[in-house]
């Protein structure tokens, strides 16, 4: 089982490279000029430098702008969602070679333990897609947006309740009940890696979560 989890997750990473993850350089063509500055990393959170700017408009956002659901990986039924469940859950039940249908999750947002069918677990985008759209992704290519939506570093298996409570909010509006610093650190890391902008209020919340 452990071997499959490692192999499938690695295969998904390779598959994601095929939809644009190999190119993580900024795509600035067509993007509006914005005033940005670097946020100094905090000693507590070890945050990366962040590009600071207010959010752009949500005009034109649709989930389909980031691809048609989860990217395929290896074999029937094995997609990015399956890889995240295999990575984050234990004692999993697997069907058709790599479809995770049940298991146990230590929910990083609530601290609760969830055991049962995988349909009770959601896969959350740490930086929500609609927020990414407003902070730079609106000006990316379709390929780059699909790669972002399937970036394993931006995905966490969490309880369906927490995922829906979070919605498309950033850390200035929502923080998990537990693990707030880890969540904020991951949010900053994904934003920096993909060169998304972060509003001043969001930077303050990220830094405060680890203060």
PDB file of C-alpha atoms in Angstrom, residues 79-179:
ATOM      1  CA  UNK A  79      -6.288  11.148 -10.742  1.00  0.00           C
ATOM      2  CA  UNK A  80      -4.911  13.974  -8.636  1.00  0.00           C
ATOM      3  CA  UNK A  81      -7.708  13.646  -6.076  1.00  0.00           C
ATOM      4  CA  UNK A  82      -6.832   9.962  -5.580  1.00  0.00           C
ATOM      5  CA  UNK A  83      -3.177  10.853  -5.120  1.00  0.00           C
ATOM      6  CA  UNK A  84      -3.988  13.473  -2.463  1.00  0.00           C
ATOM      7  CA  UNK A  85      -6.208  11.028  -0.562  1.00  0.00           C
ATOM      8  CA  UNK A  86      -3.494   8.370  -0.734  1.00  0.00           C
ATOM      9  CA  UNK A  87      -0.913  10.852   0.546  1.00  0.00           C
ATOM     10  CA  UNK A  88      -2.990  12.324   3.384  1.00  0.00           C
ATOM     11  CA  UNK A  89      -5.056   9.346   4.591  1.00  0.00           C
ATOM     12  CA  UNK A  90      -4.000   6.105   6.279  1.00  0.00           C
ATOM     13  CA  UNK A  91      -5.527   2.620   6.402  1.00  0.00           C
ATOM     14  CA  UNK A  92      -6.992   3.253   2.976  1.00  0.00           C
ATOM     15  CA  UNK A  93      -9.201   1.002   0.887  1.00  0.00           C
ATOM     16  CA  UNK A  94      -8.238   1.074  -2.776  1.00  0.00           C
ATOM     17  CA  UNK A  95     -10.255  -0.130  -5.748  1.00  0.00           C
ATOM     18  CA  UNK A  96      -9.392  -0.389  -9.448  1.00  0.00           C
ATOM     19  CA  UNK A  97      -5.698  -0.117  -8.672  1.00  0.00           C
ATOM     20  CA  UNK A  98      -5.611   3.398  -7.274  1.00  0.00           C
ATOM     21  CA  UNK A  99      -9.067   4.787  -6.452  1.00  0.00           C
ATOM     22  CA  UNK A 100      -9.126   5.539  -2.718  1.00  0.00           C
ATOM     23  CA  UNK A 101     -12.645   4.753  -1.548  1.00  0.00           C
ATOM     24  CA  UNK A 102     -12.203   4.845   2.253  1.00  0.00           C
ATOM     25  CA  UNK A 103      -9.657   5.478   4.966  1.00  0.00           C
ATOM     26  CA  UNK A 104      -8.756   7.551   8.007  1.00  0.00           C
ATOM     27  CA  UNK A 105      -7.839  11.232   7.889  1.00  0.00           C
ATOM     28  CA  UNK A 106      -6.304  13.399  10.597  1.00  0.00           C
ATOM     29  CA  UNK A 107      -8.063  16.570   9.461  1.00  0.00           C
ATOM     30  CA  UNK A 108      -5.439  19.347   9.456  1.00  0.00           C
ATOM     31  CA  UNK A 109      -8.087  22.071   9.764  1.00  0.00           C
ATOM     32  CA  UNK A 110     -10.162  20.777  12.678  1.00  0.00           C
ATOM     33  CA  UNK A 111      -7.808  18.343  14.402  1.00  0.00           C
ATOM     34  CA  UNK A 112     -10.515  15.683  14.242  1.00  0.00           C
ATOM     35  CA  UNK A 113     -10.054  12.140  13.004  1.00  0.00           C
ATOM     36  CA  UNK A 114     -12.373  11.121  10.185  1.00  0.00           C
ATOM     37  CA  UNK A 115     -12.802   7.455   9.343  1.00  0.00           C
ATOM     38  CA  UNK A 116     -15.080   6.239   6.591  1.00  0.00           C
ATOM     39  CA  UNK A 117     -15.838   6.609   2.891  1.00  0.00           C
ATOM     40  CA  UNK A 118     -13.633   9.031   0.986  1.00  0.00           C
ATOM     41  CA  UNK A 119     -16.737  10.922  -0.130  1.00  0.00           C
ATOM     42  CA  UNK A 120     -16.774  12.405   3.381  1.00  0.00           C
ATOM     43  CA  UNK A 121     -13.418  14.024   2.623  1.00  0.00           C
ATOM     44  CA  UNK A 122     -12.852  16.982   0.305  1.00  0.00           C
ATOM     45  CA  UNK A 123      -9.636  18.025  -1.397  1.00  0.00           C
ATOM     46  CA  UNK A 124      -9.068  21.698  -0.631  1.00  0.00           C
ATOM     47  CA  UNK A 125      -7.074  24.216  -2.652  1.00  0.00           C
ATOM     48  CA  UNK A 126      -5.069  26.059  -0.003  1.00  0.00           C
ATOM     49  CA  UNK A 127      -5.058  29.078  -2.300  1.00  0.00           C
ATOM     50  CA  UNK A 128      -8.589  28.886  -3.745  1.00  0.00           C
ATOM     51  CA  UNK A 129      -8.938  28.987  -7.506  1.00  0.00           C
ATOM     52  CA  UNK A 130     -11.175  32.038  -7.512  1.00  0.00           C
ATOM     53  CA  UNK A 131      -8.708  33.867  -5.270  1.00  0.00           C
ATOM     54  CA  UNK A 132      -5.837  32.870  -7.559  1.00  0.00           C
ATOM     55  CA  UNK A 133      -7.845  34.308 -10.456  1.00  0.00           C
ATOM     56  CA  UNK A 134      -8.058  37.665  -8.677  1.00  0.00           C
ATOM     57  CA  UNK A 135      -4.361  37.694  -7.768  1.00  0.00           C
ATOM     58  CA  UNK A 136      -2.738  36.864 -11.083  1.00  0.00           C
ATOM     59  CA  UNK A 137      -4.158  33.723 -12.659  1.00  0.00           C
ATOM     60  CA  UNK A 138      -6.634  35.636 -14.812  1.00  0.00           C
ATOM     61  CA  UNK A 139      -3.663  36.536 -17.007  1.00  0.00           C
ATOM     62  CA  UNK A 140      -2.176  33.033 -17.259  1.00  0.00           C
ATOM     63  CA  UNK A 141      -2.506  30.562 -20.094  1.00  0.00           C
ATOM     64  CA  UNK A 142      -5.085  27.773 -19.818  1.00  0.00           C
ATOM     65  CA  UNK A 143      -2.238  25.289 -19.407  1.00  0.00           C
ATOM     66  CA  UNK A 144      -0.737  27.144 -16.470  1.00  0.00           C
ATOM     67  CA  UNK A 145      -4.092  27.490 -14.739  1.00  0.00           C
ATOM     68  CA  UNK A 146      -4.735  23.754 -15.096  1.00  0.00           C
ATOM     69  CA  UNK A 147      -1.299  23.030 -13.654  1.00  0.00           C
ATOM     70  CA  UNK A 148      -2.058  25.278 -10.672  1.00  0.00           C
ATOM     71  CA  UNK A 149      -5.387  23.552 -10.019  1.00  0.00           C
ATOM     72  CA  UNK A 150      -3.583  20.197  -9.858  1.00  0.00           C
ATOM     73  CA  UNK A 151      -0.480  21.301  -7.929  1.00  0.00           C
ATOM     74  CA  UNK A 152      -0.084  18.795  -5.096  1.00  0.00           C
ATOM     75  CA  UNK A 153       1.601  21.453  -2.949  1.00  0.00           C
ATOM     76  CA  UNK A 154      -1.640  23.474  -3.037  1.00  0.00           C
ATOM     77  CA  UNK A 155      -3.916  20.557  -2.150  1.00  0.00           C
ATOM     78  CA  UNK A 156      -4.933  19.091   1.216  1.00  0.00           C
ATOM     79  CA  UNK A 157      -7.432  16.401   2.150  1.00  0.00           C
ATOM     80  CA  UNK A 158      -9.781  17.946   4.715  1.00  0.00           C
ATOM     81  CA  UNK A 159     -13.261  17.426   6.093  1.00  0.00           C
ATOM     82  CA  UNK A 160     -16.054  18.425   3.753  1.00  0.00           C
ATOM     83  CA  UNK A 161     -17.439  20.682   6.500  1.00  0.00           C
ATOM     84  CA  UNK A 162     -14.197  22.662   6.835  1.00  0.00           C
ATOM     85  CA  UNK A 163     -13.713  22.948   3.103  1.00  0.00           C
ATOM     86  CA  UNK A 164     -17.173  24.394   2.630  1.00  0.00           C
ATOM     87  CA  UNK A 165     -16.739  26.731   5.582  1.00  0.00           C
ATOM     88  CA  UNK A 166     -13.561  28.054   4.024  1.00  0.00           C
ATOM     89  CA  UNK A 167     -15.000  28.432   0.514  1.00  0.00           C
ATOM     90  CA  UNK A 168     -12.947  30.886  -1.530  1.00  0.00           C
ATOM     91  CA  UNK A 169     -11.734  32.901   1.448  1.00  0.00           C
ATOM     92  CA  UNK A 170      -8.138  33.876   2.125  1.00  0.00           C
ATOM     93  CA  UNK A 171      -6.502  33.770   5.591  1.00  0.00           C
ATOM     94  CA  UNK A 172      -7.650  37.304   6.387  1.00  0.00           C
ATOM     95  CA  UNK A 173     -11.219  35.944   6.422  1.00  0.00           C
ATOM     96  CA  UNK A 174     -10.738  32.343   7.487  1.00  0.00           C
ATOM     97  CA  UNK A 175      -8.235  30.352   9.526  1.00  0.00           C
ATOM     98  CA  UNK A 176      -8.555  26.699  10.585  1.00  0.00           C
ATOM     99  CA  UNK A 177      -9.374  25.789  14.168  1.00  0.00           C
ATOM    100  CA  UNK A 178      -6.008  24.026  14.462  1.00  0.00           C
ATOM    101  CA  UNK A 179      -2.765  24.306  12.541  1.00  0.00           C
TER     102      UNK A 179
END
